[in-house]
mmCIF file of C-alpha atoms in Angstrom:
data_model
loop_
_atom_site.group_PDB
_atom_site.id
_atom_site.type_symbol
_atom_site.label_atom_id
_atom_site.label_comp_id
_atom_site.label_asym_id
_atom_site.label_seq_id
_atom_site.Cartn_x
_atom_site.Cartn_y
_atom_site.Cartn_z
ATOM 1 C CA MET A 1 0.000 0.000 0.000
ATOM 2 C CA THR A 2 1.362 3.431 -0.891
ATOM 3 C CA THR A 3 0.291 7.000 -0.484
ATOM 4 C CA THR A 4 -1.714 8.709 -3.194
ATOM 5 C CA ASN A 5 0.951 11.111 -4.463
ATOM 6 C CA ALA A 6 2.043 10.701 -8.061
ATOM 7 C CA THR A 7 5.850 10.790 -7.845
ATOM 8 C CA PRO A 8 7.517 7.442 -7.035
ATOM 9 C CA GLY A 9 9.992 7.265 -4.179
ATOM 10 C CA PRO A 10 13.476 8.538 -5.075
ATOM 11 C CA LEU A 11 15.003 5.042 -4.812
ATOM 12 C CA ASN A 12 12.312 3.420 -6.918
ATOM 13 C CA GLY A 13 13.966 0.885 -9.256
ATOM 14 C CA LEU A 14 16.918 0.166 -6.948
ATOM 15 C CA ARG A 15 17.256 -3.321 -5.483
ATOM 16 C CA VAL A 16 18.679 -3.931 -2.028
ATOM 17 C CA LEU A 17 19.742 -7.240 -0.536
ATOM 18 C CA ASP A 18 19.510 -7.100 3.257
ATOM 19 C CA LEU A 19 21.789 -9.736 4.808
ATOM 20 C CA SER A 20 21.793 -8.061 8.226
ATOM 21 C CA ARG A 21 19.999 -8.759 11.468
ATOM 22 C CA ILE A 22 19.087 -7.147 14.809
ATOM 23 C CA LEU A 23 18.860 -3.326 14.444
ATOM 24 C CA ALA A 24 21.610 -1.250 12.793
ATOM 25 C CA GLY A 25 21.790 -3.028 9.431
ATOM 26 C CA PRO A 26 18.049 -3.716 9.140
ATOM 27 C CA LEU A 27 17.294 -0.077 10.032
ATOM 28 C CA ALA A 28 19.607 1.184 7.283
ATOM 29 C CA ALA A 29 17.978 -1.207 4.803
ATOM 30 C CA MET A 30 14.515 -0.114 5.944
ATOM 31 C CA THR A 31 15.415 3.513 5.328
ATOM 32 C CA LEU A 32 16.242 2.582 1.731
ATOM 33 C CA ALA A 33 12.949 0.675 1.546
ATOM 34 C CA ASP A 34 11.030 3.646 2.946
ATOM 35 C CA LEU A 35 12.411 5.680 0.045
ATOM 36 C CA GLY A 36 11.123 3.217 -2.536
ATOM 37 C CA ALA A 37 13.892 0.633 -2.989
ATOM 38 C CA ASP A 38 12.911 -3.022 -3.392
ATOM 39 C CA VAL A 39 14.494 -4.645 -0.318
ATOM 40 C CA VAL A 40 14.800 -8.416 0.041
ATOM 41 C CA LYS A 41 15.592 -9.479 3.595
ATOM 42 C CA VAL A 42 17.458 -12.794 3.816
ATOM 43 C CA GLU A 43 16.828 -14.605 7.111
ATOM 44 C CA ARG A 44 17.925 -17.832 8.703
ATOM 45 C CA LYS A 45 15.742 -20.819 7.946
ATOM 46 C CA GLY A 46 13.502 -21.786 10.818
ATOM 47 C CA ALA A 47 14.493 -18.871 13.046
ATOM 48 C CA GLY A 48 14.622 -15.636 11.111
ATOM 49 C CA ASP A 49 16.005 -12.397 12.465
ATOM 50 C CA ASP A 50 16.764 -12.603 16.200
ATOM 51 C CA THR A 51 14.422 -9.694 16.885
ATOM 52 C CA ARG A 52 11.394 -11.735 15.789
ATOM 53 C CA THR A 53 11.554 -13.240 19.295
ATOM 54 C CA TRP A 54 12.561 -10.093 21.188
ATOM 55 C CA GLY A 55 9.372 -9.541 23.122
ATOM 56 C CA PRO A 56 7.147 -8.629 24.774
ATOM 57 C CA PRO A 57 5.673 -6.333 23.667
ATOM 58 C CA TYR A 58 3.952 -7.868 20.647
ATOM 59 C CA ALA A 59 1.612 -6.300 18.114
ATOM 60 C CA GLU A 60 -1.954 -7.565 17.698
ATOM 61 C CA ASP A 61 -0.843 -10.005 14.995
ATOM 62 C CA GLY A 62 1.774 -11.510 17.324
ATOM 63 C CA THR A 63 4.780 -9.797 15.723
ATOM 64 C CA ALA A 64 7.432 -8.536 18.133
ATOM 65 C CA THR A 65 7.367 -4.747 18.004
ATOM 66 C CA TYR A 66 11.185 -4.769 18.081
ATOM 67 C CA PHE A 67 11.166 -6.568 14.713
ATOM 68 C CA GLN A 68 8.598 -4.105 13.380
ATOM 69 C CA THR A 69 10.987 -1.264 14.228
ATOM 70 C CA ALA A 70 13.374 -1.965 11.353
ATOM 71 C CA ASN A 71 11.664 -4.219 8.829
ATOM 72 C CA ARG A 72 8.680 -2.602 7.144
ATOM 73 C CA ASN A 73 8.499 -2.292 3.362
ATOM 74 C CA LYS A 74 10.657 -5.425 2.850
ATOM 75 C CA ARG A 75 10.258 -8.881 1.352
ATOM 76 C CA SER A 76 11.498 -11.926 3.266
ATOM 77 C CA VAL A 77 13.204 -15.117 2.148
ATOM 78 C CA ALA A 78 14.631 -17.760 4.500
ATOM 79 C CA LEU A 79 17.887 -19.318 3.271
ATOM 80 C CA ASP A 80 20.732 -21.486 4.553
ATOM 81 C CA PHE A 81 24.093 -20.192 3.305
ATOM 82 C CA THR A 82 25.637 -23.637 3.792
ATOM 83 C CA ASP A 83 23.127 -25.172 1.379
ATOM 84 C CA ALA A 84 24.359 -25.142 -2.249
ATOM 85 C CA ASP A 85 20.925 -24.450 -3.702
ATOM 86 C CA ASP A 86 20.255 -21.623 -1.274
ATOM 87 C CA LEU A 87 23.692 -20.125 -1.896
ATOM 88 C CA GLU A 88 22.830 -20.113 -5.594
ATOM 89 C CA VAL A 89 19.771 -18.035 -4.750
ATOM 90 C CA VAL A 90 21.967 -15.590 -2.811
ATOM 91 C CA ARG A 91 24.313 -15.296 -5.787
ATOM 92 C CA GLY A 92 21.380 -14.578 -8.060
ATOM 93 C CA LEU A 93 20.127 -11.899 -5.726
ATOM 94 C CA VAL A 94 23.602 -10.347 -5.670
ATOM 95 C CA ARG A 95 23.727 -10.223 -9.478
ATOM 96 C CA ASP A 96 20.477 -8.280 -9.562
ATOM 97 C CA ALA A 97 21.133 -6.030 -6.573
ATOM 98 C CA ASP A 98 22.347 -2.443 -6.491
ATOM 99 C CA ILE A 99 23.158 -2.512 -2.782
ATOM 100 C CA VAL A 100 23.935 -5.248 -0.252
ATOM 101 C CA VAL A 101 23.679 -4.470 3.469
ATOM 102 C CA ASP A 102 25.307 -6.836 5.977
ATOM 103 C CA ASN A 103 26.600 -6.916 9.531
ATOM 104 C CA PHE A 104 28.542 -10.163 9.473
ATOM 105 C CA LEU A 105 31.862 -10.270 11.285
ATOM 106 C CA PRO A 106 34.708 -9.448 8.844
ATOM 107 C CA GLY A 107 35.650 -12.579 6.898
ATOM 108 C CA ALA A 108 32.454 -14.500 7.706
ATOM 109 C CA LEU A 109 30.911 -13.997 4.264
ATOM 110 C CA ASP A 110 34.177 -15.048 2.615
ATOM 111 C CA ARG A 111 34.077 -18.330 4.493
ATOM 112 C CA LEU A 112 30.534 -18.855 3.272
ATOM 113 C CA GLY A 113 31.645 -18.303 -0.321
ATOM 114 C CA ILE A 114 29.913 -14.986 -0.881
ATOM 115 C CA GLY A 115 32.358 -12.327 0.365
ATOM 116 C CA HIS A 116 32.502 -8.755 -0.865
ATOM 117 C CA ASP A 117 35.143 -9.526 -3.512
ATOM 118 C CA THR A 118 32.964 -12.340 -4.836
ATOM 119 C CA MET A 119 29.987 -10.018 -4.925
ATOM 120 C CA ARG A 120 31.922 -7.494 -7.004
ATOM 121 C CA GLU A 121 32.983 -10.254 -9.409
ATOM 122 C CA LEU A 122 29.328 -11.192 -9.825
ATOM 123 C CA ASN A 123 28.226 -7.581 -10.134
ATOM 124 C CA PRO A 124 30.868 -4.824 -10.659
ATOM 125 C CA ARG A 125 28.262 -2.093 -10.060
ATOM 126 C CA ILE A 126 27.225 -3.389 -6.668
ATOM 127 C CA ILE A 127 27.591 -1.311 -3.511
ATOM 128 C CA THR A 128 28.351 -3.455 -0.484
ATOM 129 C CA ALA A 129 27.544 -1.738 2.802
ATOM 130 C CA THR A 130 28.740 -3.272 6.062
ATOM 131 C CA ILE A 131 28.243 -2.417 9.717
ATOM 132 C CA THR A 132 30.794 -3.868 12.127
ATOM 133 C CA GLY A 133 31.237 -3.431 15.842
ATOM 134 C CA PHE A 134 34.862 -2.356 15.899
ATOM 135 C CA GLY A 135 36.133 -2.176 12.320
ATOM 136 C CA SER A 136 37.879 -4.759 10.167
ATOM 137 C CA ALA A 137 41.384 -4.571 11.690
ATOM 138 C CA GLY A 138 42.207 -5.226 15.342
ATOM 139 C CA GLY A 139 38.569 -5.396 16.407
ATOM 140 C CA ALA A 140 37.407 -7.614 13.558
ATOM 141 C CA THR A 141 36.557 -10.626 15.716
ATOM 142 C CA ARG A 142 34.704 -8.679 18.419
ATOM 143 C CA PRO A 143 30.910 -8.862 18.224
ATOM 144 C CA GLY A 144 29.290 -5.464 18.387
ATOM 145 C CA TYR A 145 26.318 -4.958 20.673
ATOM 146 C CA ASP A 146 24.975 -1.477 21.323
ATOM 147 C CA PHE A 147 25.129 -1.690 25.119
ATOM 148 C CA VAL A 148 28.763 -2.797 25.155
ATOM 149 C CA VAL A 149 29.768 -0.070 22.681
ATOM 150 C CA GLN A 150 27.972 2.532 24.807
ATOM 151 C CA ALA A 151 30.239 1.425 27.654
ATOM 152 C CA LEU A 152 33.497 1.188 25.709
ATOM 153 C CA SER A 153 33.037 4.472 23.832
ATOM 154 C CA GLY A 154 32.633 6.614 26.946
ATOM 155 C CA LEU A 155 28.978 7.408 26.276
ATOM 156 C CA MET A 156 27.943 5.717 29.529
ATOM 157 C CA HIS A 157 30.704 7.541 31.400
ATOM 158 C CA VAL A 158 29.040 10.875 30.626
ATOM 159 C CA THR A 159 25.474 9.629 31.104
ATOM 160 C CA GLY A 160 23.800 9.522 34.517
ATOM 161 C CA GLU A 161 23.792 11.550 37.703
ATOM 162 C CA ARG A 162 27.051 13.174 38.805
ATOM 163 C CA ASP A 163 27.432 10.904 41.851
ATOM 164 C CA GLY A 164 25.526 7.945 40.443
ATOM 165 C CA ALA A 165 26.388 4.930 38.332
ATOM 166 C CA ALA A 166 27.219 5.185 34.648
ATOM 167 C CA MET A 167 24.041 4.669 32.614
ATOM 168 C CA LYS A 168 23.202 3.618 29.097
ATOM 169 C CA VAL A 169 20.897 5.736 26.976
ATOM 170 C CA GLY A 170 17.303 4.483 27.075
ATOM 171 C CA VAL A 171 17.373 3.240 23.470
ATOM 172 C CA ALA A 172 19.960 1.491 21.263
ATOM 173 C CA LEU A 173 21.333 4.856 20.171
ATOM 174 C CA VAL A 174 24.659 3.521 18.832
ATOM 175 C CA ASP A 175 22.887 1.133 16.447
ATOM 176 C CA ILE A 176 20.539 3.869 15.285
ATOM 177 C CA LEU A 177 23.337 6.358 14.602
ATOM 178 C CA ALA A 178 25.393 3.716 12.776
ATOM 179 C CA ALA A 179 22.363 2.941 10.601
ATOM 180 C CA LYS A 180 22.064 6.597 9.655
ATOM 181 C CA ASP A 181 25.805 6.807 8.932
ATOM 182 C CA LEU A 182 25.614 3.726 6.720
ATOM 183 C CA THR A 183 22.662 5.175 4.829
ATOM 184 C CA ILE A 184 24.651 8.365 4.191
ATOM 185 C CA GLY A 185 27.580 6.236 2.997
ATOM 186 C CA VAL A 186 25.306 4.350 0.605
ATOM 187 C CA PHE A 187 24.026 7.611 -0.884
ATOM 188 C CA ALA A 188 27.622 8.801 -1.393
ATOM 189 C CA ALA A 189 28.494 5.468 -3.047
ATOM 190 C CA LEU A 190 25.473 5.752 -5.347
ATOM 191 C CA ARG A 191 26.668 9.209 -6.407
ATOM 192 C CA HIS A 192 30.142 7.755 -7.037
ATOM 193 C CA ARG A 193 28.606 4.971 -9.127
ATOM 194 C CA ASP A 194 26.615 7.504 -11.138
ATOM 195 C CA ALA A 195 29.891 9.266 -11.954
ATOM 196 C CA THR A 196 32.124 6.228 -12.580
ATOM 197 C CA GLY A 197 29.846 3.294 -13.367
ATOM 198 C CA THR A 198 31.425 1.135 -10.675
ATOM 199 C CA GLY A 199 30.370 0.168 -7.175
ATOM 200 C CA MET A 200 32.365 0.323 -3.968
ATOM 201 C CA HIS A 201 32.488 -0.996 -0.418
ATOM 202 C CA VAL A 202 31.142 1.150 2.413
ATOM 203 C CA GLU A 203 31.949 0.285 6.025
ATOM 204 C CA VAL A 204 30.683 1.820 9.245
ATOM 205 C CA ASN A 205 31.627 0.608 12.710
ATOM 206 C CA LEU A 206 29.591 1.216 15.844
ATOM 207 C CA LEU A 207 32.503 2.626 17.828
ATOM 208 C CA SER A 208 33.333 5.312 15.238
ATOM 209 C CA SER A 209 29.690 6.310 14.844
ATOM 210 C CA ILE A 210 29.178 6.991 18.525
ATOM 211 C CA GLN A 211 32.562 8.681 18.949
ATOM 212 C CA GLN A 212 31.610 11.139 16.194
ATOM 213 C CA ALA A 213 28.175 11.552 17.783
ATOM 214 C CA LEU A 214 29.732 12.400 21.144
ATOM 215 C CA ALA A 215 30.424 15.702 19.375
ATOM 216 C CA ASN A 216 31.534 18.441 21.792
ATOM 217 C CA GLN A 217 32.341 15.856 24.464
ATOM 218 C CA SER A 218 34.791 13.892 22.334
ATOM 219 C CA GLN A 219 36.174 17.071 20.742
ATOM 220 C CA ALA A 220 36.887 18.392 24.219
ATOM 221 C CA VAL A 221 39.158 15.387 24.712
ATOM 222 C CA VAL A 222 41.028 15.525 21.396
ATOM 223 C CA GLY A 223 41.057 19.311 21.117
ATOM 224 C CA ALA A 224 41.764 20.399 24.692
ATOM 225 C CA GLY A 225 42.725 17.295 26.648
ATOM 226 C CA ALA A 226 39.628 17.699 28.801
ATOM 227 C CA SER A 227 38.076 14.852 30.808
ATOM 228 C CA PRO A 228 34.265 15.065 30.492
ATOM 229 C CA THR A 229 32.265 13.229 33.124
ATOM 230 C CA ARG A 230 28.665 12.785 34.256
ATOM 231 C CA LEU A 231 26.592 15.854 35.025
ATOM 232 C CA GLY A 232 23.134 14.310 35.120
ATOM 233 C CA ASN A 233 20.892 16.437 32.912
ATOM 234 C CA MET A 234 23.157 19.477 33.170
ATOM 235 C CA HIS A 235 25.192 20.761 30.235
ATOM 236 C CA PRO A 236 28.962 21.067 30.720
ATOM 237 C CA SER A 237 29.152 24.504 29.082
ATOM 238 C CA ILE A 238 25.694 26.123 29.420
ATOM 239 C CA SER A 239 23.537 26.988 32.437
ATOM 240 C CA PRO A 240 20.678 26.614 33.064
ATOM 241 C CA TYR A 241 20.462 23.765 30.552
ATOM 242 C CA GLU A 242 18.981 20.947 32.624
ATOM 243 C CA SER A 243 15.807 19.487 34.087
ATOM 244 C CA LEU A 244 14.386 21.308 37.090
ATOM 245 C CA PRO A 245 11.704 20.177 39.558
ATOM 246 C CA CYS A 246 8.349 21.928 39.621
ATOM 247 C CA ARG A 247 5.390 21.626 41.977
ATOM 248 C CA GLU A 248 4.485 18.565 39.938
ATOM 249 C CA GLY A 249 6.726 17.044 37.278
ATOM 250 C CA GLU A 250 10.043 18.171 35.837
ATOM 251 C CA LEU A 251 10.791 20.864 33.292
ATOM 252 C CA ALA A 252 13.633 20.650 30.789
ATOM 253 C CA VAL A 253 15.079 24.138 30.424
ATOM 254 C CA ALA A 254 17.477 25.186 27.651
ATOM 255 C CA VAL A 255 18.620 28.767 28.185
ATOM 256 C CA GLY A 256 21.180 29.387 25.466
ATOM 257 C CA ASN A 257 22.252 32.980 26.085
ATOM 258 C CA ASP A 258 22.102 35.871 28.537
ATOM 259 C CA LYS A 259 19.087 37.528 26.911
ATOM 260 C CA GLN A 260 17.112 34.309 27.283
ATOM 261 C CA PHE A 261 18.142 34.040 30.916
ATOM 262 C CA ARG A 262 16.836 37.520 31.599
ATOM 263 C CA VAL A 263 13.462 36.547 30.098
ATOM 264 C CA PHE A 264 13.497 33.293 32.049
ATOM 265 C CA ALA A 265 14.198 35.033 35.349
ATOM 266 C CA ARG A 266 11.480 37.601 34.654
ATOM 267 C CA GLU A 267 8.870 34.945 33.875
ATOM 268 C CA LEU A 268 9.762 33.031 37.049
ATOM 269 C CA GLY A 269 9.226 36.175 39.100
ATOM 270 C CA VAL A 270 12.888 36.524 40.093
ATOM 271 C CA PRO A 271 14.216 39.182 37.643
ATOM 272 C CA GLU A 272 16.916 40.161 40.115
ATOM 273 C CA LEU A 273 18.815 36.949 39.287
ATOM 274 C CA ALA A 274 19.741 38.350 35.866
ATOM 275 C CA ASP A 275 21.484 41.306 37.551
ATOM 276 C CA ASP A 276 23.375 39.184 40.060
ATOM 277 C CA ASP A 277 27.053 39.026 39.109
ATOM 278 C CA ARG A 278 27.037 35.272 39.777
ATOM 279 C CA PHE A 279 24.377 34.715 37.102
ATOM 280 C CA ALA A 280 24.534 37.655 34.693
ATOM 281 C CA THR A 281 26.614 35.819 32.068
ATOM 282 C CA ASN A 282 26.715 32.230 30.921
ATOM 283 C CA PRO A 283 30.312 31.577 32.138
ATOM 284 C CA ALA A 284 29.300 32.961 35.541
ATOM 285 C CA ARG A 285 26.169 30.795 35.638
ATOM 286 C CA VAL A 286 28.207 27.695 34.774
ATOM 287 C CA GLU A 287 30.675 28.527 37.552
ATOM 288 C CA HIS A 288 27.898 29.134 40.081
ATOM 289 C CA ARG A 289 25.387 26.561 38.883
ATOM 290 C CA ALA A 290 25.255 24.928 42.334
ATOM 291 C CA GLU A 291 23.989 28.236 43.758
ATOM 292 C CA LEU A 292 21.641 28.984 40.870
ATOM 293 C CA ARG A 293 19.812 25.665 40.728
ATOM 294 C CA PRO A 294 18.059 25.833 44.145
ATOM 295 C CA LEU A 295 16.951 29.403 43.457
ATOM 296 C CA LEU A 296 15.331 28.363 40.187
ATOM 297 C CA ALA A 297 13.775 25.276 41.780
ATOM 298 C CA GLU A 298 12.267 27.440 44.522
ATOM 299 C CA ALA A 299 10.655 29.715 41.950
ATOM 300 C CA LEU A 300 9.401 26.792 39.839
ATOM 301 C CA ALA A 301 7.809 25.118 42.883
ATOM 302 C CA SER A 302 4.849 27.494 42.637
ATOM 303 C CA GLN A 303 3.354 25.766 39.551
ATOM 304 C CA ASP A 304 3.369 22.389 37.855
ATOM 305 C CA ALA A 305 5.536 21.636 34.852
ATOM 306 C CA ALA A 306 2.692 21.753 32.321
ATOM 307 C CA THR A 307 1.654 25.251 33.444
ATOM 308 C CA TRP A 308 5.225 26.539 33.340
ATOM 309 C CA GLN A 309 5.657 25.016 29.910
ATOM 310 C CA GLU A 310 2.701 26.928 28.509
ATOM 311 C CA GLN A 311 3.841 30.209 30.029
ATOM 312 C CA LEU A 312 7.504 29.939 29.074
ATOM 313 C CA VAL A 313 6.896 28.706 25.532
ATOM 314 C CA THR A 314 4.592 31.704 25.029
ATOM 315 C CA ALA A 315 7.515 33.881 26.190
ATOM 316 C CA GLY A 316 9.668 32.368 23.443
ATOM 317 C CA LEU A 317 11.820 30.095 25.575
ATOM 318 C CA ALA A 318 12.919 26.531 24.839
ATOM 319 C CA VAL A 319 11.403 24.446 27.614
ATOM 320 C CA GLY A 320 9.422 21.247 27.831
ATOM 321 C CA LYS A 321 8.018 19.041 30.534
ATOM 322 C CA VAL A 322 9.531 15.570 30.789
ATOM 323 C CA ASN A 323 7.052 13.461 28.837
ATOM 324 C CA THR A 324 6.473 9.771 28.502
ATOM 325 C CA ILE A 325 7.044 8.380 24.995
ATOM 326 C CA ALA A 326 3.281 8.193 24.533
ATOM 327 C CA GLU A 327 2.970 11.858 25.496
ATOM 328 C CA GLY A 328 5.760 12.720 23.054
ATOM 329 C CA ILE A 329 3.905 11.001 20.216
ATOM 330 C CA GLU A 330 0.709 12.778 21.254
ATOM 331 C CA LEU A 331 2.549 16.118 21.162
ATOM 332 C CA ALA A 332 3.822 15.424 17.642
ATOM 333 C CA GLN A 333 0.244 14.698 16.601
ATOM 334 C CA GLU A 334 -0.981 17.959 18.154
ATOM 335 C CA LEU A 335 1.752 19.864 16.295
ATOM 336 C CA GLY A 336 0.602 18.467 12.955
ATOM 337 C CA ILE A 337 3.642 16.244 12.443
ATOM 338 C CA ASP A 338 1.431 13.137 12.082
ATOM 339 C CA PRO A 339 4.041 10.742 13.499
ATOM 340 C CA VAL A 340 2.093 7.497 13.124
ATOM 341 C CA VAL A 341 1.167 5.939 9.793
ATOM 342 C CA ASP A 342 -1.056 3.009 8.889
ATOM 343 C CA LEU A 343 0.680 0.047 7.272
ATOM 344 C CA ASP A 344 -0.805 -2.928 5.489
ATOM 345 C CA ARG A 345 0.538 -6.250 4.229
ATOM 346 C CA ASP A 346 -1.894 -8.490 2.375
ATOM 347 C CA GLY A 347 -4.830 -7.204 4.372
ATOM 348 C CA THR A 348 -3.065 -7.319 7.757
ATOM 349 C CA PRO A 349 -3.011 -3.793 9.204
ATOM 350 C CA SER A 350 -0.344 -2.434 11.525
ATOM 351 C CA LYS A 351 1.033 0.915 12.577
ATOM 352 C CA GLY A 352 4.494 2.423 12.332
ATOM 353 C CA LEU A 353 6.331 5.688 12.817
ATOM 354 C CA ARG A 354 6.445 7.967 9.805
ATOM 355 C CA HIS A 355 9.650 8.264 7.771
ATOM 356 C CA PRO A 356 11.104 11.397 9.436
ATOM 357 C CA ILE A 357 12.050 13.397 6.324
ATOM 358 C CA ARG A 358 9.444 15.456 4.451
ATOM 359 C CA TYR A 359 9.800 16.177 0.738
ATOM 360 C CA THR A 360 8.106 18.856 -1.353
ATOM 361 C CA PRO A 361 6.695 17.860 -3.739
ATOM 362 C CA ALA A 362 5.892 14.672 -1.886
ATOM 363 C CA PHE A 363 6.964 11.220 -3.029
ATOM 364 C CA ASP A 364 4.696 8.219 -3.262
ATOM 365 C CA LEU A 365 6.398 6.233 -0.499
ATOM 366 C CA PRO A 366 5.470 2.630 0.384
ATOM 367 C CA ARG A 367 3.589 1.744 3.553
ATOM 368 C CA VAL A 368 3.824 -2.021 3.801
ATOM 369 C CA GLY A 369 3.979 -3.826 7.125
ATOM 370 C CA PRO A 370 6.934 -6.051 8.091
ATOM 371 C CA PRO A 371 6.965 -9.483 6.395
ATOM 372 C CA PRO A 372 6.299 -12.822 8.076
ATOM 373 C CA LEU A 373 9.339 -15.094 7.937
ATOM 374 C CA ASP A 374 9.879 -16.386 4.376
ATOM 375 C CA ALA A 375 6.747 -14.604 3.170
ATOM 376 C CA ASP A 376 8.248 -14.198 -0.312
ATOM 377 C CA GLY A 377 10.491 -17.259 -0.226
ATOM 378 C CA ASP A 378 8.745 -19.420 -2.810
ATOM 379 C CA GLU A 379 8.724 -16.641 -5.393
ATOM 380 C CA ILE A 380 12.370 -15.694 -4.819
ATOM 381 C CA ARG A 381 13.715 -19.234 -4.733
ATOM 382 C CA SER A 382 11.881 -20.159 -7.926
ATOM 383 C CA GLN A 383 13.368 -17.119 -9.642
ATOM 384 C CA TYR A 384 17.002 -17.964 -8.900
ATOM 385 C CA ARG A 385 17.260 -21.722 -8.536
ATOM 386 C CA THR A 386 18.134 -23.696 -11.638
ATOM 387 C CA GLN A 387 16.532 -26.907 -10.359
#
């Protein structure tokens, strides 16, 4: 099922072979599928992608919602790479593909007889896109799981309360960022192929993706020899830029400059704070944040977070109460973002989150639910097997 707009998705006509599992690789492949590419997901016979069993929660049709996260708009075929007939099907899919996405450990596909060099021999225009945990050199044999990479990269070291334990982010952020990086790499490789006629290999590793995403924190290390550590919800270089307690609930406050702080202090009924030498400038506020925080909390205690949010947003400030995920989705709906879309596969309805990029004029993007295991297997095997 697709939308009613006339223009096909920008990747319409491209074929993608998804040999990946779990989250990062499948999410990258799904992004290509969302944009109109024909994506064939190859899964293990009898078991499928690990995330098919990662539940609860489950959707009404019994599908694990974790699997739904990264597998809409795809076809599924279950194959055994150690079976000669099935490997022939994989080779046929490679010949017809524009892009192959995988997250096998380096060298694993070679041992199965379908490594990246073999793929390029079968199809010189192919773009092979790989996500690894720790690259293809010294970390080649190390499996990459998001939680472990959050720990090793330093992300957990800067996440959590100042005096509390190191904490992971509440979602598999490393996998998600690596998926986006791989998608960018694929687009660059497609542009290169347009110019040269030949494909290339694109590799992203989880560790590099999160180190780049640590942004000012990692740059502080390499650029100034700093040693960032946990600050809870506080920002290392801006104040107030944190969550503050209200009469009921918490309010996330992002005051980015001195003018904004003056407005903030005025709205809280404590305008004198903006004239206090300890708080008049951002460097001063950062230095004296331990003195500033209780004064702000005292002022905010007069109203609940939702009331403060309405007042301060009207004043032009960047604030927001700490929502549940459901409340966040509801907010997006109220703002006209329409975050949830209806999906359908062969009459089975489901729901998913909208592809986050808007295009004008709009494309006719697919809205097909995630496939049952081997849903398209008979058709695909009959197309590529010689027997």
